């Protein structure tokens, strides 16, 4: 079956899903997006993703030409049209077609498109063994320039970090902020556990407000009755953590066992990490808007 793409209110075959070379999304990375998961016929935390999309859009003064309800219907329609029960949804809003100047006032109408596809995951083995990471030289964008809370189409900051990790044959990079505090990875938030306290960097360090991050904070408090702190920390704390893991829509909860050549604790996924992985997977089974 040919893949169907949602483009500005219509479902069209993949070959017809085209955007102008004058679209400022392409020319300047001027736009916003979301990555969303569907699990067994349910869309996970869709309203939180839509809230974040609209917040990102407002932050760049982009008026999305559709209501949240209409976009929600678009996401569901696209999944149905492609007969996907479990998969990944990419929702994108670009500034639209303009001229070669920067000025967004010359862009007539934002474009909205939605792609539903199968999901590419880290191999299951890595969830059992854990990831190895490296800290890279590329700093996370400073919030005073481009706030990392804006999930914009301009991902070059993250891509530069990913290139650095790739050159060292590492799957992910730890990005610090300009003051040397741990911020996040190129496509995931980061957590450590120390003395039974769960710690993750606060937003002002310069991190995306991850939907998985928030879900894990809730699970840790409600199901594991853990103390959770949003607190700054450095690489010293990473190296001396009892446990470390990443969170993201695609990766879910994934353990980290080595950073910059230093083994984290015993070099195995930690107890709290394993429990959160399981609680998260259980939650995805019975939460979310039904597609069918
Ligand atoms: N940080 C960055 C930079 C990301 O791009 C993402 C999502 N891909 C995340 C964190 C995780 O956010 P979420 O849990 O909402 O997927």
PDB file of C-alpha atoms and ligand atoms in Angstrom:
ATOM      1  CA  UNK A   1       0.000   0.000   0.000  1.00  0.00           C
ATOM      2  CA  UNK A   2       1.341   3.406  -0.987  1.00  0.00           C
ATOM      3  CA  UNK A   3       2.171   5.633   1.953  1.00  0.00           C
ATOM      4  CA  UNK A   4      -0.258   8.506   2.514  1.00  0.00           C
ATOM      5  CA  UNK A   5       0.946  11.838   3.808  1.00  0.00           C
ATOM      6  CA  UNK A   6      -1.242  14.482   5.370  1.00  0.00           C
ATOM      7  CA  UNK A   7      -0.484  17.814   3.694  1.00  0.00           C
ATOM      8  CA  UNK A   8      -2.465  20.963   4.481  1.00  0.00           C
ATOM      9  CA  UNK A   9      -5.728  19.215   5.225  1.00  0.00           C
ATOM     10  CA  UNK A  10      -5.530  16.442   2.596  1.00  0.00           C
ATOM     11  CA  UNK A  11      -4.160  12.930   2.510  1.00  0.00           C
ATOM     12  CA  UNK A  12      -1.988  12.571  -0.574  1.00  0.00           C
ATOM     13  CA  UNK A  13       0.259   9.786  -1.943  1.00  0.00           C
ATOM     14  CA  UNK A  14       3.870  10.118  -0.850  1.00  0.00           C
ATOM     15  CA  UNK A  15       5.029  11.148  -4.367  1.00  0.00           C
ATOM     16  CA  UNK A  16       2.637  14.096  -4.320  1.00  0.00           C
ATOM     17  CA  UNK A  17       3.594  15.306  -0.847  1.00  0.00           C
ATOM     18  CA  UNK A  18       5.804  18.211  -1.878  1.00  0.00           C
ATOM     19  CA  UNK A  19       6.869  21.488  -0.310  1.00  0.00           C
ATOM     20  CA  UNK A  20       8.135  24.528  -2.202  1.00  0.00           C
ATOM     21  CA  UNK A  21      11.862  25.249  -2.382  1.00  0.00           C
ATOM     22  CA  UNK A  22      10.821  28.751  -1.241  1.00  0.00           C
ATOM     23  CA  UNK A  23       9.359  27.401   2.006  1.00  0.00           C
ATOM     24  CA  UNK A  24      11.222  29.029   4.886  1.00  0.00           C
ATOM     25  CA  UNK A  25      11.114  25.728   6.725  1.00  0.00           C
ATOM     26  CA  UNK A  26      13.604  24.529   4.129  1.00  0.00           C
ATOM     27  CA  UNK A  27      15.464  27.789   3.461  1.00  0.00           C
ATOM     28  CA  UNK A  28      15.973  28.746   7.107  1.00  0.00           C
ATOM     29  CA  UNK A  29      14.800  25.926   9.378  1.00  0.00           C
ATOM     30  CA  UNK A  30      11.921  28.262  10.221  1.00  0.00           C
ATOM     31  CA  UNK A  31       9.221  26.017  11.630  1.00  0.00           C
ATOM     32  CA  UNK A  32       8.367  23.634  14.459  1.00  0.00           C
ATOM     33  CA  UNK A  33       7.723  19.926  14.802  1.00  0.00           C
ATOM     34  CA  UNK A  34       6.761  17.023  17.038  1.00  0.00           C
ATOM     35  CA  UNK A  35       7.661  13.339  17.180  1.00  0.00           C
ATOM     36  CA  UNK A  36       4.807  11.250  18.560  1.00  0.00           C
ATOM     37  CA  UNK A  37       4.293   7.523  19.203  1.00  0.00           C
ATOM     38  CA  UNK A  38       1.319   5.276  18.697  1.00  0.00           C
ATOM     39  CA  UNK A  39       1.170   2.064  20.704  1.00  0.00           C
ATOM     40  CA  UNK A  40      -1.271  -0.662  19.738  1.00  0.00           C
ATOM     41  CA  UNK A  41      -3.919   1.667  18.363  1.00  0.00           C
ATOM     42  CA  UNK A  42      -3.479   4.487  20.890  1.00  0.00           C
ATOM     43  CA  UNK A  43      -1.631   7.785  20.496  1.00  0.00           C
ATOM     44  CA  UNK A  44       0.517   8.394  23.557  1.00  0.00           C
ATOM     45  CA  UNK A  45       0.176  11.783  25.308  1.00  0.00           C
ATOM     46  CA  UNK A  46      -1.079  13.500  22.157  1.00  0.00           C
ATOM     47  CA  UNK A  47      -2.498  16.521  23.967  1.00  0.00           C
ATOM     48  CA  UNK A  48       0.877  17.182  25.634  1.00  0.00           C
ATOM     49  CA  UNK A  49       2.595  16.992  22.238  1.00  0.00           C
ATOM     50  CA  UNK A  50       0.058  19.402  20.747  1.00  0.00           C
ATOM     51  CA  UNK A  51       0.476  21.814  23.655  1.00  0.00           C
ATOM     52  CA  UNK A  52       4.242  21.770  23.132  1.00  0.00           C
ATOM     53  CA  UNK A  53       3.836  22.278  19.372  1.00  0.00           C
ATOM     54  CA  UNK A  54       1.648  25.343  19.912  1.00  0.00           C
ATOM     55  CA  UNK A  55       4.022  26.700  22.581  1.00  0.00           C
ATOM     56  CA  UNK A  56       6.992  26.269  20.221  1.00  0.00           C
ATOM     57  CA  UNK A  57       5.023  27.988  17.441  1.00  0.00           C
ATOM     58  CA  UNK A  58       4.037  30.897  19.675  1.00  0.00           C
ATOM     59  CA  UNK A  59       7.659  31.323  20.754  1.00  0.00           C
ATOM     60  CA  UNK A  60       8.667  31.863  17.109  1.00  0.00           C
ATOM     61  CA  UNK A  61       5.563  33.965  16.368  1.00  0.00           C
ATOM     62  CA  UNK A  62       4.160  31.344  14.000  1.00  0.00           C
ATOM     63  CA  UNK A  63       0.395  31.099  13.897  1.00  0.00           C
ATOM     64  CA  UNK A  64      -0.653  27.536  13.163  1.00  0.00           C
ATOM     65  CA  UNK A  65      -3.554  27.753  10.683  1.00  0.00           C
ATOM     66  CA  UNK A  66      -5.493  24.942  12.376  1.00  0.00           C
ATOM     67  CA  UNK A  67      -6.979  24.264  15.803  1.00  0.00           C
ATOM     68  CA  UNK A  68      -5.503  21.655  18.148  1.00  0.00           C
ATOM     69  CA  UNK A  69      -8.602  19.549  17.585  1.00  0.00           C
ATOM     70  CA  UNK A  70      -8.113  19.672  13.800  1.00  0.00           C
ATOM     71  CA  UNK A  71      -4.471  18.663  14.116  1.00  0.00           C
ATOM     72  CA  UNK A  72      -5.436  15.867  16.505  1.00  0.00           C
ATOM     73  CA  UNK A  73      -7.868  14.582  13.858  1.00  0.00           C
ATOM     74  CA  UNK A  74      -5.124  14.921  11.230  1.00  0.00           C
ATOM     75  CA  UNK A  75      -2.768  12.741  13.292  1.00  0.00           C
ATOM     76  CA  UNK A  76      -5.445  10.066  13.800  1.00  0.00           C
ATOM     77  CA  UNK A  77      -6.498  10.170  10.113  1.00  0.00           C
ATOM     78  CA  UNK A  78      -2.893   9.758   8.960  1.00  0.00           C
ATOM     79  CA  UNK A  79      -2.317   6.749  11.202  1.00  0.00           C
ATOM     80  CA  UNK A  80      -5.568   5.162  10.021  1.00  0.00           C
ATOM     81  CA  UNK A  81      -4.893   5.859   6.329  1.00  0.00           C
ATOM     82  CA  UNK A  82      -1.582   4.046   6.646  1.00  0.00           C
ATOM     83  CA  UNK A  83      -3.025   1.253   8.762  1.00  0.00           C
ATOM     84  CA  UNK A  84      -0.473   1.882  11.499  1.00  0.00           C
ATOM     85  CA  UNK A  85      -1.345   0.778  15.017  1.00  0.00           C
ATOM     86  CA  UNK A  86       2.126   1.030  16.514  1.00  0.00           C
ATOM     87  CA  UNK A  87       4.487   3.527  15.002  1.00  0.00           C
ATOM     88  CA  UNK A  88       5.895   7.004  14.863  1.00  0.00           C
ATOM     89  CA  UNK A  89       4.256  10.245  13.770  1.00  0.00           C
ATOM     90  CA  UNK A  90       6.178  13.277  12.572  1.00  0.00           C
ATOM     91  CA  UNK A  91       4.083  16.433  12.727  1.00  0.00           C
ATOM     92  CA  UNK A  92       5.604  19.513  11.090  1.00  0.00           C
ATOM     93  CA  UNK A  93       4.512  23.131  10.712  1.00  0.00           C
ATOM     94  CA  UNK A  94       6.696  25.280   8.454  1.00  0.00           C
ATOM     95  CA  UNK A  95       6.617  29.062   8.042  1.00  0.00           C
ATOM     96  CA  UNK A  96       5.428  28.476   4.488  1.00  0.00           C
ATOM     97  CA  UNK A  97       6.370  29.769   1.071  1.00  0.00           C
ATOM     98  CA  UNK A  98       8.078  33.163   1.010  1.00  0.00           C
ATOM     99  CA  UNK A  99      10.848  34.888  -0.901  1.00  0.00           C
ATOM    100  CA  UNK A 100      14.611  34.637  -0.493  1.00  0.00           C
ATOM    101  CA  UNK A 101      14.648  37.227   2.275  1.00  0.00           C
ATOM    102  CA  UNK A 102      14.461  36.250   5.929  1.00  0.00           C
ATOM    103  CA  UNK A 103      11.323  38.197   6.739  1.00  0.00           C
ATOM    104  CA  UNK A 104       8.547  35.786   7.760  1.00  0.00           C
ATOM    105  CA  UNK A 105       5.966  38.479   6.971  1.00  0.00           C
ATOM    106  CA  UNK A 106       6.478  37.595   3.321  1.00  0.00           C
ATOM    107  CA  UNK A 107       5.388  34.006   3.935  1.00  0.00           C
ATOM    108  CA  UNK A 108       1.740  33.691   3.108  1.00  0.00           C
ATOM    109  CA  UNK A 109       0.586  30.592   4.918  1.00  0.00           C
ATOM    110  CA  UNK A 110       2.248  28.006   7.152  1.00  0.00           C
ATOM    111  CA  UNK A 111       2.272  24.437   5.844  1.00  0.00           C
ATOM    112  CA  UNK A 112       1.184  21.555   8.042  1.00  0.00           C
ATOM    113  CA  UNK A 113       2.192  18.014   7.230  1.00  0.00           C
ATOM    114  CA  UNK A 114       2.013  14.719   9.053  1.00  0.00           C
ATOM    115  CA  UNK A 115       3.963  11.545   8.299  1.00  0.00           C
ATOM    116  CA  UNK A 116       3.097   8.242   9.961  1.00  0.00           C
ATOM    117  CA  UNK A 117       5.687   5.529   9.701  1.00  0.00           C
ATOM    118  CA  UNK A 118       7.177   2.513  11.375  1.00  0.00           C
ATOM    119  CA  UNK A 119       9.542   3.305  14.156  1.00  0.00           C
ATOM    120  CA  UNK A 120      13.278   2.729  14.126  1.00  0.00           C
ATOM    121  CA  UNK A 121      14.397   1.825  17.595  1.00  0.00           C
ATOM    122  CA  UNK A 122      17.634   1.210  19.371  1.00  0.00           C
ATOM    123  CA  UNK A 123      18.208  -2.591  19.301  1.00  0.00           C
ATOM    124  CA  UNK A 124      16.521  -4.347  22.267  1.00  0.00           C
ATOM    125  CA  UNK A 125      19.949  -5.584  23.361  1.00  0.00           C
ATOM    126  CA  UNK A 126      20.929  -2.011  24.300  1.00  0.00           C
ATOM    127  CA  UNK A 127      18.023  -1.812  26.760  1.00  0.00           C
ATOM    128  CA  UNK A 128      19.542  -4.825  28.532  1.00  0.00           C
ATOM    129  CA  UNK A 129      23.205  -3.824  28.268  1.00  0.00           C
ATOM    130  CA  UNK A 130      22.954  -0.042  28.315  1.00  0.00           C
ATOM    131  CA  UNK A 131      24.425   2.703  26.138  1.00  0.00           C
ATOM    132  CA  UNK A 132      27.842   4.268  26.108  1.00  0.00           C
ATOM    133  CA  UNK A 133      27.966   8.053  25.654  1.00  0.00           C
ATOM    134  CA  UNK A 134      30.544  10.782  25.137  1.00  0.00           C
ATOM    135  CA  UNK A 135      30.496  14.434  26.067  1.00  0.00           C
ATOM    136  CA  UNK A 136      31.072  16.591  23.001  1.00  0.00           C
ATOM    137  CA  UNK A 137      32.584  20.031  22.471  1.00  0.00           C
ATOM    138  CA  UNK A 138      29.495  21.510  20.804  1.00  0.00           C
ATOM    139  CA  UNK A 139      27.524  23.310  23.525  1.00  0.00           C
ATOM    140  CA  UNK A 140      23.733  23.243  23.677  1.00  0.00           C
ATOM    141  CA  UNK A 141      22.203  26.457  22.311  1.00  0.00           C
ATOM    142  CA  UNK A 142      21.894  29.157  24.942  1.00  0.00           C
ATOM    143  CA  UNK A 143      18.260  29.941  25.840  1.00  0.00           C
ATOM    144  CA  UNK A 144      19.008  33.644  25.237  1.00  0.00           C
ATOM    145  CA  UNK A 145      19.683  32.858  21.552  1.00  0.00           C
ATOM    146  CA  UNK A 146      17.437  29.947  20.556  1.00  0.00           C
ATOM    147  CA  UNK A 147      15.716  28.446  23.563  1.00  0.00           C
ATOM    148  CA  UNK A 148      16.081  24.646  23.413  1.00  0.00           C
ATOM    149  CA  UNK A 149      12.478  24.499  24.663  1.00  0.00           C
ATOM    150  CA  UNK A 150      11.486  25.480  21.128  1.00  0.00           C
ATOM    151  CA  UNK A 151      11.257  22.262  19.152  1.00  0.00           C
ATOM    152  CA  UNK A 152      12.199  23.982  15.924  1.00  0.00           C
ATOM    153  CA  UNK A 153      13.150  22.667  12.496  1.00  0.00           C
ATOM    154  CA  UNK A 154      16.618  24.090  13.082  1.00  0.00           C
ATOM    155  CA  UNK A 155      18.390  21.087  14.593  1.00  0.00           C
ATOM    156  CA  UNK A 156      21.917  21.967  13.478  1.00  0.00           C
ATOM    157  CA  UNK A 157      23.081  22.402  17.076  1.00  0.00           C
ATOM    158  CA  UNK A 158      22.064  18.803  17.794  1.00  0.00           C
ATOM    159  CA  UNK A 159      23.348  17.528  14.446  1.00  0.00           C
ATOM    160  CA  UNK A 160      26.817  19.015  15.092  1.00  0.00           C
ATOM    161  CA  UNK A 161      26.891  17.162  18.409  1.00  0.00           C
ATOM    162  CA  UNK A 162      25.666  13.958  16.745  1.00  0.00           C
ATOM    163  CA  UNK A 163      28.471  14.222  14.158  1.00  0.00           C
ATOM    164  CA  UNK A 164      31.037  14.503  16.960  1.00  0.00           C
ATOM    165  CA  UNK A 165      29.619  11.401  18.670  1.00  0.00           C
ATOM    166  CA  UNK A 166      29.526   9.530  15.350  1.00  0.00           C
ATOM    167  CA  UNK A 167      33.192  10.305  14.676  1.00  0.00           C
ATOM    168  CA  UNK A 168      33.945   8.448  17.897  1.00  0.00           C
ATOM    169  CA  UNK A 169      31.577   5.600  16.978  1.00  0.00           C
ATOM    170  CA  UNK A 170      29.252   6.509  19.821  1.00  0.00           C
ATOM    171  CA  UNK A 171      25.466   6.355  19.478  1.00  0.00           C
ATOM    172  CA  UNK A 172      24.701   9.533  21.429  1.00  0.00           C
ATOM    173  CA  UNK A 173      26.367  12.705  22.709  1.00  0.00           C
ATOM    174  CA  UNK A 174      26.027  14.391  26.084  1.00  0.00           C
ATOM    175  CA  UNK A 175      25.682  18.121  25.490  1.00  0.00           C
ATOM    176  CA  UNK A 176      26.695  20.634  28.146  1.00  0.00           C
ATOM    177  CA  UNK A 177      25.485  24.201  28.303  1.00  0.00           C
ATOM    178  CA  UNK A 178      27.874  27.134  27.968  1.00  0.00           C
ATOM    179  CA  UNK A 179      28.622  27.054  31.729  1.00  0.00           C
ATOM    180  CA  UNK A 180      29.549  23.374  31.655  1.00  0.00           C
ATOM    181  CA  UNK A 181      26.365  22.022  33.222  1.00  0.00           C
ATOM    182  CA  UNK A 182      24.915  18.847  31.746  1.00  0.00           C
ATOM    183  CA  UNK A 183      21.973  19.748  29.484  1.00  0.00           C
ATOM    184  CA  UNK A 184      20.696  16.831  27.389  1.00  0.00           C
ATOM    185  CA  UNK A 185      21.563  14.495  24.532  1.00  0.00           C
ATOM    186  CA  UNK A 186      20.944  15.279  20.856  1.00  0.00           C
ATOM    187  CA  UNK A 187      17.467  13.760  20.867  1.00  0.00           C
ATOM    188  CA  UNK A 188      16.855  12.689  24.457  1.00  0.00           C
ATOM    189  CA  UNK A 189      16.713  14.096  27.987  1.00  0.00           C
ATOM    190  CA  UNK A 190      19.127  12.783  30.611  1.00  0.00           C
ATOM    191  CA  UNK A 191      18.612  11.608  34.204  1.00  0.00           C
ATOM    192  CA  UNK A 192      20.911  10.387  36.969  1.00  0.00           C
ATOM    193  CA  UNK A 193      20.157   8.558  40.197  1.00  0.00           C
ATOM    194  CA  UNK A 194      22.278   9.315  43.267  1.00  0.00           C
ATOM    195  CA  UNK A 195      21.471   7.961  46.746  1.00  0.00           C
ATOM    196  CA  UNK A 196      17.926   7.076  45.648  1.00  0.00           C
ATOM    197  CA  UNK A 197      17.186  10.596  44.376  1.00  0.00           C
ATOM    198  CA  UNK A 198      16.296  11.030  40.712  1.00  0.00           C
ATOM    199  CA  UNK A 199      17.887  14.138  39.190  1.00  0.00           C
ATOM    200  CA  UNK A 200      17.438  15.793  35.793  1.00  0.00           C
ATOM    201  CA  UNK A 201      18.566  19.233  34.558  1.00  0.00           C
ATOM    202  CA  UNK A 202      16.014  22.058  34.925  1.00  0.00           C
ATOM    203  CA  UNK A 203      14.681  23.877  31.839  1.00  0.00           C
ATOM    204  CA  UNK A 204      16.795  26.991  32.404  1.00  0.00           C
ATOM    205  CA  UNK A 205      19.986  24.984  31.730  1.00  0.00           C
ATOM    206  CA  UNK A 206      18.703  24.749  28.147  1.00  0.00           C
ATOM    207  CA  UNK A 207      16.777  21.541  27.506  1.00  0.00           C
ATOM    208  CA  UNK A 208      13.653  20.475  25.679  1.00  0.00           C
ATOM    209  CA  UNK A 209      10.643  19.917  27.927  1.00  0.00           C
ATOM    210  CA  UNK A 210      10.473  16.249  26.961  1.00  0.00           C
ATOM    211  CA  UNK A 211       7.109  14.529  27.178  1.00  0.00           C
ATOM    212  CA  UNK A 212       8.885  11.310  28.209  1.00  0.00           C
ATOM    213  CA  UNK A 213      10.920  13.298  30.780  1.00  0.00           C
ATOM    214  CA  UNK A 214       7.682  14.548  32.362  1.00  0.00           C
ATOM    215  CA  UNK A 215       6.096  11.073  32.242  1.00  0.00           C
ATOM    216  CA  UNK A 216       9.125   9.532  33.965  1.00  0.00           C
ATOM    217  CA  UNK A 217       9.147  12.246  36.656  1.00  0.00           C
ATOM    218  CA  UNK A 218       5.472  11.419  37.356  1.00  0.00           C
ATOM    219  CA  UNK A 219       6.105   7.656  37.409  1.00  0.00           C
ATOM    220  CA  UNK A 220       9.094   8.060  39.726  1.00  0.00           C
ATOM    221  CA  UNK A 221       7.059  10.135  42.176  1.00  0.00           C
ATOM    222  CA  UNK A 222       3.793   8.218  42.007  1.00  0.00           C
ATOM    223  CA  UNK A 223       4.813   4.589  41.406  1.00  0.00           C
ATOM    224  CA  UNK A 224       8.321   4.423  42.857  1.00  0.00           C
ATOM    225  CA  UNK A 225       7.745   7.068  45.560  1.00  0.00           C
ATOM    226  CA  UNK A 226      11.129   8.561  44.769  1.00  0.00           C
ATOM    227  CA  UNK A 227      12.330  12.057  45.454  1.00  0.00           C
ATOM    228  CA  UNK A 228      12.794  13.801  42.088  1.00  0.00           C
ATOM    229  CA  UNK A 229      14.867  16.959  41.737  1.00  0.00           C
ATOM    230  CA  UNK A 230      15.285  19.239  38.739  1.00  0.00           C
ATOM    231  CA  UNK A 231      18.759  20.422  39.567  1.00  0.00           C
ATOM    232  CA  UNK A 232      21.935  21.470  37.750  1.00  0.00           C
ATOM    233  CA  UNK A 233      24.823  19.007  37.722  1.00  0.00           C
ATOM    234  CA  UNK A 234      28.183  18.610  36.015  1.00  0.00           C
ATOM    235  CA  UNK A 235      30.145  15.773  34.427  1.00  0.00           C
ATOM    236  CA  UNK A 236      31.532  15.019  37.903  1.00  0.00           C
ATOM    237  CA  UNK A 237      28.024  13.997  38.949  1.00  0.00           C
ATOM    238  CA  UNK A 238      27.536  11.943  35.786  1.00  0.00           C
ATOM    239  CA  UNK A 239      30.727   9.965  36.426  1.00  0.00           C
ATOM    240  CA  UNK A 240      29.781   9.408  40.071  1.00  0.00           C
ATOM    241  CA  UNK A 241      26.119   8.583  39.512  1.00  0.00           C
ATOM    242  CA  UNK A 242      24.599   5.340  40.818  1.00  0.00           C
ATOM    243  CA  UNK A 243      22.530   5.107  37.635  1.00  0.00           C
ATOM    244  CA  UNK A 244      22.006   7.052  34.435  1.00  0.00           C
ATOM    245  CA  UNK A 245      19.402   6.834  31.685  1.00  0.00           C
ATOM    246  CA  UNK A 246      17.950   8.789  28.761  1.00  0.00           C
ATOM    247  CA  UNK A 247      14.325   9.487  27.898  1.00  0.00           C
ATOM    248  CA  UNK A 248      12.660  10.297  24.591  1.00  0.00           C
ATOM    249  CA  UNK A 249       9.642   9.451  22.474  1.00  0.00           C
ATOM    250  CA  UNK A 250      11.625   7.123  20.216  1.00  0.00           C
ATOM    251  CA  UNK A 251      14.054   5.701  22.817  1.00  0.00           C
ATOM    252  CA  UNK A 252      11.515   5.600  25.708  1.00  0.00           C
ATOM    253  CA  UNK A 253      13.711   4.921  28.779  1.00  0.00           C
ATOM    254  CA  UNK A 254      17.181   3.613  27.921  1.00  0.00           C
ATOM    255  CA  UNK A 255      19.990   2.863  30.395  1.00  0.00           C
ATOM    256  CA  UNK A 256      23.464   4.422  30.162  1.00  0.00           C
ATOM    257  CA  UNK A 257      26.405   2.433  31.543  1.00  0.00           C
ATOM    258  CA  UNK A 258      29.511   4.324  30.396  1.00  0.00           C
ATOM    259  CA  UNK A 259      30.278   8.005  29.794  1.00  0.00           C
ATOM    260  CA  UNK A 260      33.586   9.386  28.488  1.00  0.00           C
ATOM    261  CA  UNK A 261      35.216   6.021  29.176  1.00  0.00           C
ATOM    262  CA  UNK A 262      34.087   6.012  32.829  1.00  0.00           C
ATOM    263  CA  UNK A 263      31.926   3.097  33.856  1.00  0.00           C
ATOM    264  CA  UNK A 264      28.781   4.174  35.727  1.00  0.00           C
ATOM    265  CA  UNK A 265      28.574   2.262  39.029  1.00  0.00           C
ATOM    266  CA  UNK A 266      28.660  -1.480  38.192  1.00  0.00           C
ATOM    267  CA  UNK A 267      28.437  -0.850  34.450  1.00  0.00           C
ATOM    268  CA  UNK A 268      24.960  -2.400  34.279  1.00  0.00           C
ATOM    269  CA  UNK A 269      21.476  -0.860  33.980  1.00  0.00           C
ATOM    270  CA  UNK A 270      20.436   0.187  37.500  1.00  0.00           C
ATOM    271  CA  UNK A 271      17.497  -1.062  39.553  1.00  0.00           C
ATOM    272  CA  UNK A 272      15.562   2.187  39.419  1.00  0.00           C
ATOM    273  CA  UNK A 273      16.215   2.515  35.684  1.00  0.00           C
ATOM    274  CA  UNK A 274      14.874  -1.002  35.097  1.00  0.00           C
ATOM    275  CA  UNK A 275      11.758  -0.291  37.142  1.00  0.00           C
ATOM    276  CA  UNK A 276      11.112   2.966  35.287  1.00  0.00           C
ATOM    277  CA  UNK A 277      11.602   1.199  31.943  1.00  0.00           C
ATOM    278  CA  UNK A 278       8.952  -1.307  32.939  1.00  0.00           C
ATOM    279  CA  UNK A 279       6.532   1.257  34.410  1.00  0.00           C
ATOM    280  CA  UNK A 280       6.871   3.344  31.258  1.00  0.00           C
ATOM    281  CA  UNK A 281       6.165   0.391  28.962  1.00  0.00           C
ATOM    282  CA  UNK A 282       3.167  -0.601  31.085  1.00  0.00           C
ATOM    283  CA  UNK A 283       1.787   2.927  30.857  1.00  0.00           C
ATOM    284  CA  UNK A 284       2.040   2.986  27.056  1.00  0.00           C
ATOM    285  CA  UNK A 285      -0.187  -0.095  26.961  1.00  0.00           C
ATOM    286  CA  UNK A 286      -3.200   1.537  28.530  1.00  0.00           C
ATOM    287  CA  UNK A 287      -2.904   5.269  28.058  1.00  0.00           C
ATOM    288  CA  UNK A 288      -3.712   7.452  25.073  1.00  0.00           C
ATOM    289  CA  UNK A 289      -6.307   8.457  22.521  1.00  0.00           C
ATOM    290  CA  UNK A 290      -7.763   5.504  20.607  1.00  0.00           C
ATOM    291  CA  UNK A 291      -7.209   5.526  16.856  1.00  0.00           C
ATOM    292  CA  UNK A 292      -9.604   2.750  15.876  1.00  0.00           C
TER     293      UNK A 292
HETATM  294  N1  LIG B   1      15.677  16.572  23.770  1.00  0.00           N
HETATM  295  C1  LIG B   1      15.720  16.792  22.438  1.00  0.00           C
HETATM  296  C2  LIG B   1      16.734  17.725  21.899  1.00  0.00           C
HETATM  297  C3  LIG B   1      14.811  16.131  21.594  1.00  0.00           C
HETATM  298  O1  LIG B   1      14.840  16.345  20.277  1.00  0.00           O
HETATM  299  C4  LIG B   1      13.855  15.241  22.152  1.00  0.00           C
HETATM  300  C5  LIG B   1      12.828  14.547  21.307  1.00  0.00           C
HETATM  301  N2  LIG B   1      13.235  14.020  20.146  1.00  0.00           N
HETATM  302  C6  LIG B   1      13.874  15.027  23.534  1.00  0.00           C
HETATM  303  C7  LIG B   1      14.785  15.732  24.315  1.00  0.00           C
HETATM  304  C8  LIG B   1      12.893  14.094  24.185  1.00  0.00           C
HETATM  305  O2  LIG B   1      11.598  14.652  24.167  1.00  0.00           O
HETATM  306  P1  LIG B   1      10.302  13.724  24.116  1.00  0.00           P
HETATM  307  O3  LIG B   1      10.343  12.888  25.325  1.00  0.00           O
HETATM  308  O4  LIG B   1       9.178  14.692  24.117  1.00  0.00           O
HETATM  309  O5  LIG B   1      10.394  12.925  22.871  1.00  0.00           O
END
